[in-house]
Amino acid sequence: MRRGVHRGRVALLAVVVSSMMLTVLGRLWYLQVVSGPYYARAAADSRLRTVPLPAPWGRILAADGRPLTADALVGRGGLETWYRADLAGRAGVRELAVDSRGTVTRVLGERGPQPGNTLTTSVDPRIQRLAEQALAVVAAKAGRESTGAVVVLETSTGRVIALAGHAGRETHGGAMGLDTESLSGASGALIAQRAPGSAHAITAAGAAAAFGFGRRTGIDLPNEATGYIPDSVHPEHGPAAGQGEVLVTPLQLATAYAAAVNGGTLFSPRLAMAVVRPDGTVVRTIAPPAAGRVAASPETMRGIRHTLAAISSRGSALDVHGGPGTSWSACYVPAETPRYVVVVVSSRAGGHAADSAARTMREGIPRLSTTRGT
């Protein structure tokens, strides 16, 4: 009898012990097999740190190979935005081992950052500086409320040689119809939409749309405006008079003037010339594409060229009023064999302010060219 009871107790104990062992083994299996990857990752995370290594941005160079310092062209809202993919580079990474307190114990590995590419431009820094100085003189005479812009294009290629703007102290766009948060420096040449006055006479003998008015030029800068050409205009304020509802940007007017002397090609202007890797190899070259041809007769084009060249050769610019408080000026440099077209617009600076700035450009550019030996 006792022997049977003893055997029963032993069997019960064996069952209990076996159950406990199975429970422990089951838990171990769960921790090792099912939850193992989770705990492995948690352990790794507790002793590894990944540190990003920012990539140096590529440089933006002027035509002379020096860094371009015109902030309005380079910074936010400028070339850095348009060519971000080329300039940004690729960030690197560094893996560090740390202890339980977060102290770095050693570097486990590193992939260095890849610098961004270099962007070369057609901006002549001396002509750019001359444009900025011309606007500064106008602003100094007219006061802080004045606004203005200067555009210089190479007539045969559509390349941008200089692009400058003065935003004044506008708070809600004001005289030039601009959002001054966007009007940082040269952007005034892209988004200032004003009635162009008699500077619009270039299209008096042809359709304004044929000269690119009413649509973006496609320049490699953001925030460009389209301008505006109405479907119909009042007879007393027709587009040939340059008044009424017709609105153009300085850049649109410059491309139209360039087309008048280059055979009728409307270029989509470009500031950039090439994207270059850090090792000096060229990723790609950038040329202003032809955006269209001016559908005007040869006689019309010759008449326009003769009129504008005659104005420039007399030592003046086409100086006009583009509406209340706004003036435009346009000229070729040099007048006899136009290499550049210069367009100036000024608002709240007096009726002849643009002519003053244009005269500075017309007289100053040849001196700079002589200094360069070109």
Short mmCIF file of C-alpha atoms in Angstrom, two decimals:
data_model
loop_
_atom_site.label_atom_id
_atom_site.label_comp_id
_atom_site.label_asym_id
_atom_site.label_seq_id
_atom_site.Cartn_x
_atom_site.Cartn_y
_atom_site.Cartn_z
CA MET A 1 0.00 0.00 0.00
CA ARG A 2 2.68 2.46 1.02
CA ARG A 3 4.74 1.46 -1.98
CA GLY A 4 1.80 2.39 -4.27
CA VAL A 5 1.36 5.77 -2.62
CA HIS A 6 5.07 6.45 -2.93
CA ARG A 7 5.05 5.60 -6.59
CA GLY A 8 2.07 7.93 -7.13
CA ARG A 9 3.88 10.81 -5.47
CA VAL A 10 6.98 10.19 -7.55
CA ALA A 11 4.90 10.18 -10.71
CA LEU A 12 3.16 13.41 -9.71
CA LEU A 13 6.48 15.04 -8.94
CA ALA A 14 7.82 13.89 -12.27
CA VAL A 15 4.83 15.42 -14.04
CA VAL A 16 5.27 18.70 -12.17
CA VAL A 17 8.99 18.84 -12.86
CA SER A 18 8.44 17.94 -16.50
CA SER A 19 5.80 20.64 -16.82
CA MET A 20 8.13 23.22 -15.33
CA MET A 21 10.93 22.17 -17.63
CA LEU A 22 8.63 22.34 -20.64
CA THR A 23 7.50 25.79 -19.58
CA VAL A 24 11.09 27.00 -19.23
CA LEU A 25 12.10 25.41 -22.51
CA GLY A 26 9.06 26.93 -24.23
CA ARG A 27 9.94 30.35 -22.89
CA LEU A 28 13.53 29.98 -23.98
CA TRP A 29 12.39 28.92 -27.43
CA TYR A 30 10.09 31.93 -27.65
CA LEU A 31 12.81 34.33 -26.59
CA GLN A 32 15.47 32.84 -28.84
CA VAL A 33 13.47 32.00 -31.95
CA VAL A 34 10.39 34.18 -32.01
CA SER A 35 11.64 37.31 -30.23
CA GLY A 36 15.33 36.85 -31.02
CA PRO A 37 15.51 39.28 -33.96
CA TYR A 38 13.70 41.95 -31.95
CA TYR A 39 16.11 41.74 -29.04
CA ALA A 40 19.08 41.59 -31.40
CA ARG A 41 17.99 44.85 -33.01
CA ALA A 42 17.36 46.44 -29.64
CA ALA A 43 20.82 45.43 -28.46
CA ALA A 44 22.42 46.77 -31.60
CA ASP A 45 20.52 50.04 -31.29
CA SER A 46 21.74 50.48 -27.76
CA ARG A 47 25.38 50.34 -28.82
CA LEU A 48 25.32 51.77 -32.38
CA ARG A 49 24.79 55.37 -33.43
CA THR A 50 24.50 56.58 -37.01
CA VAL A 51 25.61 60.17 -37.62
CA PRO A 52 24.81 61.86 -40.98
CA LEU A 53 27.64 63.78 -42.64
CA PRO A 54 26.30 66.76 -44.64
CA ALA A 55 27.61 67.12 -48.18
CA PRO A 56 29.24 70.44 -49.14
CA TRP A 57 27.11 72.31 -51.66
CA GLY A 58 28.62 72.90 -55.05
CA ARG A 59 29.90 76.33 -55.95
CA ILE A 60 28.24 78.77 -58.33
CA LEU A 61 30.79 80.60 -60.44
CA ALA A 62 30.64 83.77 -62.50
CA ALA A 63 31.91 83.90 -66.07
CA ASP A 64 35.43 84.69 -64.85
CA GLY A 65 35.59 81.54 -62.73
CA ARG A 66 35.22 83.32 -59.40
CA PRO A 67 32.37 82.63 -56.96
CA LEU A 68 29.22 84.47 -57.91
CA THR A 69 28.39 86.84 -55.07
CA ALA A 70 25.07 88.27 -56.27
CA ASP A 71 22.93 86.92 -53.43
CA ALA A 72 19.65 87.42 -55.27
CA LEU A 73 20.84 85.17 -58.09
CA VAL A 74 22.50 82.53 -55.93
CA GLY A 75 20.43 82.05 -52.78
CA ARG A 76 16.90 81.03 -51.89
CA GLY A 77 14.66 81.66 -54.85
CA GLY A 78 17.64 81.75 -57.22
CA LEU A 79 20.01 79.33 -58.91
CA GLU A 80 20.35 77.17 -55.79
CA THR A 81 16.66 76.38 -56.05
CA TRP A 82 16.64 75.73 -59.80
CA TYR A 83 19.77 73.55 -59.82
CA ARG A 84 19.36 72.00 -56.38
CA ALA A 85 19.76 68.43 -57.65
CA ASP A 86 23.15 69.30 -59.17
CA LEU A 87 24.46 71.42 -56.29
CA ALA A 88 23.26 69.46 -53.24
CA GLY A 89 25.69 66.52 -53.41
CA ARG A 90 25.14 63.30 -51.43
CA ALA A 91 25.33 63.12 -47.64
CA GLY A 92 27.69 60.64 -45.98
CA VAL A 93 27.24 58.57 -42.82
CA ARG A 94 29.39 57.60 -39.81
CA GLU A 95 28.63 54.59 -37.57
CA LEU A 96 29.73 54.85 -33.94
CA ALA A 97 29.87 52.35 -31.06
CA VAL A 98 28.59 53.71 -27.75
CA ASP A 99 28.32 52.33 -24.24
CA SER A 100 25.25 52.21 -22.02
CA ARG A 101 25.74 55.86 -21.11
CA GLY A 102 25.89 56.97 -24.73
CA THR A 103 29.62 57.66 -24.75
CA VAL A 104 31.31 56.94 -28.07
CA THR A 105 33.80 54.12 -27.72
CA ARG A 106 34.96 53.77 -31.32
CA VAL A 107 34.17 54.49 -34.96
CA LEU A 108 32.83 51.39 -36.69
CA GLY A 109 32.72 52.73 -40.23
CA GLU A 110 32.26 55.80 -42.38
CA ARG A 111 31.08 56.71 -45.88
CA GLY A 112 32.23 60.19 -46.70
CA PRO A 113 29.93 62.82 -48.23
CA GLN A 114 30.05 63.50 -51.95
CA PRO A 115 30.36 67.23 -52.68
CA GLY A 116 27.89 68.85 -55.04
CA ASN A 117 28.75 69.79 -58.58
CA THR A 118 29.94 73.23 -59.61
CA LEU A 119 27.64 75.45 -61.67
CA THR A 120 29.31 77.89 -64.06
CA THR A 121 27.31 80.88 -65.26
CA SER A 122 27.47 83.56 -67.94
CA VAL A 123 27.15 86.41 -65.44
CA ASP A 124 29.91 88.97 -65.97
CA PRO A 125 30.65 90.16 -62.42
CA ARG A 126 31.77 93.60 -63.56
CA ILE A 127 28.66 94.24 -65.64
CA GLN A 128 26.55 92.80 -62.81
CA ARG A 129 28.23 95.18 -60.37
CA LEU A 130 27.69 98.08 -62.79
CA ALA A 131 23.97 97.26 -62.98
CA GLU A 132 23.67 97.10 -59.20
CA GLN A 133 25.51 100.42 -58.85
CA ALA A 134 23.27 102.08 -61.45
CA LEU A 135 20.18 101.00 -59.53
CA ALA A 136 21.73 102.08 -56.24
CA VAL A 137 22.28 105.60 -57.60
CA VAL A 138 18.66 105.80 -58.73
CA ALA A 139 17.46 104.53 -55.36
CA ALA A 140 19.66 107.00 -53.49
CA LYS A 141 18.14 109.90 -55.43
CA ALA A 142 14.55 108.66 -55.39
CA GLY A 143 14.32 107.34 -51.85
CA ARG A 144 13.67 103.97 -50.29
CA GLU A 145 10.24 103.55 -51.89
CA SER A 146 11.65 103.21 -55.42
CA THR A 147 11.85 99.88 -57.22
CA GLY A 148 13.72 98.88 -60.35
CA ALA A 149 15.44 96.21 -62.39
CA VAL A 150 18.20 95.90 -65.00
CA VAL A 151 18.54 93.09 -67.55
CA VAL A 152 21.55 92.59 -69.82
CA LEU A 153 21.34 89.83 -72.44
CA GLU A 154 23.78 88.71 -75.11
CA THR A 155 21.78 89.28 -78.27
CA SER A 156 23.20 86.41 -80.33
CA THR A 157 22.85 83.66 -77.71
CA GLY A 158 20.25 84.71 -75.14
CA ARG A 159 22.72 84.29 -72.29
CA VAL A 160 22.16 86.44 -69.22
CA ILE A 161 25.11 88.75 -68.62
CA ALA A 162 23.62 90.68 -65.71
CA LEU A 163 20.35 90.64 -63.80
CA ALA A 164 19.82 93.07 -60.95
CA GLY A 165 16.92 94.50 -59.02
CA HIS A 166 16.08 96.93 -56.25
CA ALA A 167 13.00 96.15 -54.16
CA GLY A 168 12.80 99.36 -52.17
CA ARG A 169 10.67 99.31 -49.04
CA GLU A 170 7.46 97.92 -50.54
CA THR A 171 5.33 95.90 -48.16
CA HIS A 172 2.54 94.66 -50.43
CA GLY A 173 3.99 94.82 -53.93
CA GLY A 174 3.04 98.46 -54.45
CA ALA A 175 4.03 100.24 -57.61
CA MET A 176 5.32 97.25 -59.53
CA GLY A 177 2.58 94.81 -58.59
CA LEU A 178 4.97 92.53 -56.75
CA ASP A 179 5.02 90.30 -53.72
CA THR A 180 8.16 91.71 -52.13
CA GLU A 181 8.86 88.42 -50.34
CA SER A 182 9.58 87.10 -53.83
CA LEU A 183 11.16 90.35 -55.01
CA SER A 184 14.65 89.71 -53.68
CA GLY A 185 17.15 91.48 -55.88
CA ALA A 186 17.12 90.31 -59.47
CA SER A 187 13.72 88.64 -59.27
CA GLY A 188 12.26 92.06 -60.05
CA ALA A 189 13.39 91.50 -63.62
CA LEU A 190 11.35 88.29 -63.70
CA ILE A 191 8.07 89.19 -62.05
CA ALA A 192 7.70 92.97 -62.39
CA GLN A 193 4.72 93.30 -64.71
CA ARG A 194 4.14 96.84 -65.97
CA ALA A 195 2.75 98.55 -69.03
CA PRO A 196 5.91 99.02 -71.10
CA GLY A 197 5.19 102.42 -72.60
CA SER A 198 6.91 103.28 -75.87
CA ALA A 199 9.63 100.75 -75.15
CA HIS A 200 6.92 98.42 -76.43
CA ALA A 201 7.23 100.12 -79.84
CA ILE A 202 9.29 97.14 -80.93
CA THR A 203 6.00 95.31 -81.44
CA ALA A 204 4.06 98.16 -82.99
CA ALA A 205 4.48 96.63 -86.44
CA GLY A 206 3.90 93.02 -85.37
CA ALA A 207 1.86 90.95 -82.98
CA ALA A 208 2.99 91.29 -79.36
CA ALA A 209 2.57 87.56 -78.80
CA ALA A 210 5.02 86.85 -81.63
CA PHE A 211 7.72 88.62 -79.62
CA GLY A 212 7.09 86.40 -76.60
CA PHE A 213 4.87 88.72 -74.58
CA GLY A 214 2.16 87.04 -72.55
CA ARG A 215 4.19 83.93 -71.73
CA ARG A 216 7.19 83.06 -69.60
CA THR A 217 10.62 83.25 -71.21
CA GLY A 218 11.63 80.02 -69.43
CA ILE A 219 14.73 81.43 -67.73
CA ASP A 220 16.44 79.11 -65.23
CA LEU A 221 15.13 80.97 -62.19
CA PRO A 222 11.90 80.37 -60.26
CA ASN A 223 8.90 82.69 -59.86
CA GLU A 224 8.86 84.14 -63.37
CA ALA A 225 5.64 85.93 -64.32
CA THR A 226 3.84 85.51 -67.63
CA GLY A 227 2.92 89.10 -68.37
CA TYR A 228 -0.43 89.78 -69.95
CA ILE A 229 -1.80 90.55 -73.41
CA PRO A 230 -5.58 91.02 -73.58
CA ASP A 231 -7.63 89.44 -76.32
CA SER A 232 -8.92 92.88 -77.19
CA VAL A 233 -7.82 96.36 -76.24
CA HIS A 234 -9.41 99.78 -76.23
CA PRO A 235 -8.58 101.82 -79.33
CA GLU A 236 -7.24 104.69 -77.26
CA HIS A 237 -4.93 102.32 -75.34
CA GLY A 238 -3.85 99.77 -77.90
CA PRO A 239 -0.82 97.49 -77.56
CA ALA A 240 1.05 99.46 -80.20
CA ALA A 241 1.00 102.41 -77.82
CA GLY A 242 2.41 100.31 -75.02
CA GLN A 243 -0.26 101.33 -72.56
CA GLY A 244 -3.58 99.95 -71.37
CA GLU A 245 -3.76 96.36 -70.23
CA VAL A 246 -0.55 95.05 -71.82
CA LEU A 247 1.90 93.95 -69.12
CA VAL A 248 5.45 92.71 -69.72
CA THR A 249 8.47 91.89 -67.58
CA PRO A 250 11.88 93.46 -68.20
CA LEU A 251 13.19 90.04 -69.22
CA GLN A 252 10.44 89.60 -71.82
CA LEU A 253 11.24 92.99 -73.29
CA ALA A 254 14.95 92.17 -73.40
CA THR A 255 14.39 88.90 -75.28
CA ALA A 256 12.19 90.74 -77.77
CA TYR A 257 14.86 93.40 -78.37
CA ALA A 258 17.48 90.68 -78.80
CA ALA A 259 15.31 88.94 -81.40
CA ALA A 260 15.10 92.17 -83.37
CA VAL A 261 18.85 92.12 -84.04
CA ASN A 262 19.73 88.42 -84.10
CA GLY A 263 17.58 87.43 -87.05
CA GLY A 264 14.31 86.90 -85.20
CA THR A 265 15.19 84.12 -82.73
CA LEU A 266 13.48 84.32 -79.35
CA PHE A 267 15.77 82.63 -76.86
CA SER A 268 14.81 81.18 -73.51
CA PRO A 269 17.49 82.96 -71.44
CA ARG A 270 19.95 81.02 -69.32
CA LEU A 271 22.27 82.03 -66.50
CA ALA A 272 23.94 78.63 -66.23
CA MET A 273 26.53 77.49 -68.76
CA ALA A 274 27.70 74.10 -67.46
CA VAL A 275 27.52 71.63 -64.58
CA VAL A 276 30.99 70.39 -63.61
CA ARG A 277 31.95 67.55 -61.25
CA PRO A 278 34.41 68.16 -58.40
CA ASP A 279 37.12 66.40 -60.44
CA GLY A 280 36.68 68.89 -63.27
CA THR A 281 34.82 66.69 -65.74
CA VAL A 282 31.75 68.20 -67.36
CA VAL A 283 28.39 66.65 -66.50
CA ARG A 284 26.56 68.69 -69.13
CA THR A 285 26.65 72.02 -70.90
CA ILE A 286 23.68 74.36 -70.81
CA ALA A 287 22.76 76.56 -73.77
CA PRO A 288 19.75 78.88 -74.12
CA PRO A 289 17.24 77.01 -76.28
CA ALA A 290 15.36 78.76 -79.05
CA ALA A 291 11.82 79.35 -77.79
CA GLY A 292 10.46 80.50 -81.13
CA ARG A 293 10.86 82.71 -84.17
CA VAL A 294 9.37 86.16 -84.64
CA ALA A 295 6.80 85.99 -87.40
CA ALA A 296 7.54 89.39 -88.90
CA SER A 297 8.57 90.36 -92.39
CA PRO A 298 12.23 91.16 -93.14
CA GLU A 299 11.22 94.75 -93.84
CA THR A 300 9.59 95.03 -90.44
CA MET A 301 12.64 93.60 -88.68
CA ARG A 302 14.97 95.93 -90.57
CA GLY A 303 12.81 98.89 -89.61
CA ILE A 304 12.88 97.92 -85.94
CA ARG A 305 16.66 97.42 -85.98
CA HIS A 306 17.20 100.74 -87.75
CA THR A 307 15.00 102.63 -85.29
CA LEU A 308 16.53 101.14 -82.16
CA ALA A 309 20.11 101.34 -83.43
CA ALA A 310 19.58 104.99 -84.35
CA ILE A 311 18.33 105.75 -80.85
CA SER A 312 21.33 104.05 -79.25
CA SER A 313 23.85 105.63 -81.62
CA ARG A 314 22.64 109.12 -80.67
CA GLY A 315 24.02 108.50 -77.21
CA SER A 316 20.65 107.95 -75.61
CA ALA A 317 18.28 105.15 -74.81
CA LEU A 318 14.65 104.67 -75.68
CA ASP A 319 13.34 106.55 -72.66
CA VAL A 320 9.60 106.41 -72.04
CA HIS A 321 6.94 106.46 -69.38
CA GLY A 322 5.34 103.10 -68.67
CA GLY A 323 2.45 104.35 -66.59
CA PRO A 324 2.17 106.55 -63.51
CA GLY A 325 5.54 106.83 -61.81
CA THR A 326 7.21 104.16 -63.95
CA SER A 327 9.80 104.56 -66.70
CA TRP A 328 11.49 102.12 -69.06
CA SER A 329 14.70 102.41 -71.06
CA ALA A 330 16.22 100.08 -73.61
CA CYS A 331 19.39 100.27 -75.68
CA TYR A 332 21.96 98.22 -77.57
CA VAL A 333 25.64 98.09 -76.66
CA PRO A 334 27.44 98.89 -78.86
CA ALA A 335 24.85 100.57 -81.06
CA GLU A 336 26.56 99.81 -84.39
CA THR A 337 27.06 96.07 -83.83
CA PRO A 338 24.76 95.17 -80.93
CA ARG A 339 26.37 92.60 -78.67
CA TYR A 340 24.19 93.28 -75.65
CA VAL A 341 20.68 94.54 -75.08
CA VAL A 342 20.05 96.49 -71.88
CA VAL A 343 16.56 97.01 -70.46
CA VAL A 344 15.92 99.11 -67.37
CA VAL A 345 12.65 99.70 -65.53
CA SER A 346 12.21 102.02 -62.59
CA SER A 347 9.17 102.84 -60.50
CA ARG A 348 8.61 105.70 -58.06
CA ALA A 349 11.93 107.20 -59.06
CA GLY A 350 10.93 109.90 -61.51
CA GLY A 351 10.17 109.85 -65.22
CA HIS A 352 13.79 109.70 -66.43
CA ALA A 353 15.30 107.46 -63.76
CA ALA A 354 15.46 104.45 -66.08
CA ASP A 355 17.23 106.52 -68.74
CA SER A 356 19.85 107.55 -66.19
CA ALA A 357 20.55 103.93 -65.27
CA ALA A 358 20.57 102.88 -68.92
CA ARG A 359 23.07 105.63 -69.73
CA THR A 360 25.34 104.31 -66.99
CA MET A 361 25.17 100.85 -68.53
CA ARG A 362 25.59 102.08 -72.11
CA GLU A 363 28.69 104.10 -71.26
CA GLY A 364 30.17 101.69 -68.74
CA ILE A 365 29.96 98.37 -70.59
CA PRO A 366 32.28 99.38 -73.49
CA ARG A 367 34.89 100.53 -70.99
CA LEU A 368 34.73 97.17 -69.23
CA SER A 369 35.02 95.37 -72.57
CA THR A 370 38.07 97.43 -73.44
CA THR A 371 39.63 96.55 -70.10
CA ARG A 372 39.02 92.86 -70.81
CA GLY A 373 40.50 93.25 -74.23
CA THR A 374 37.39 91.95 -75.96
#
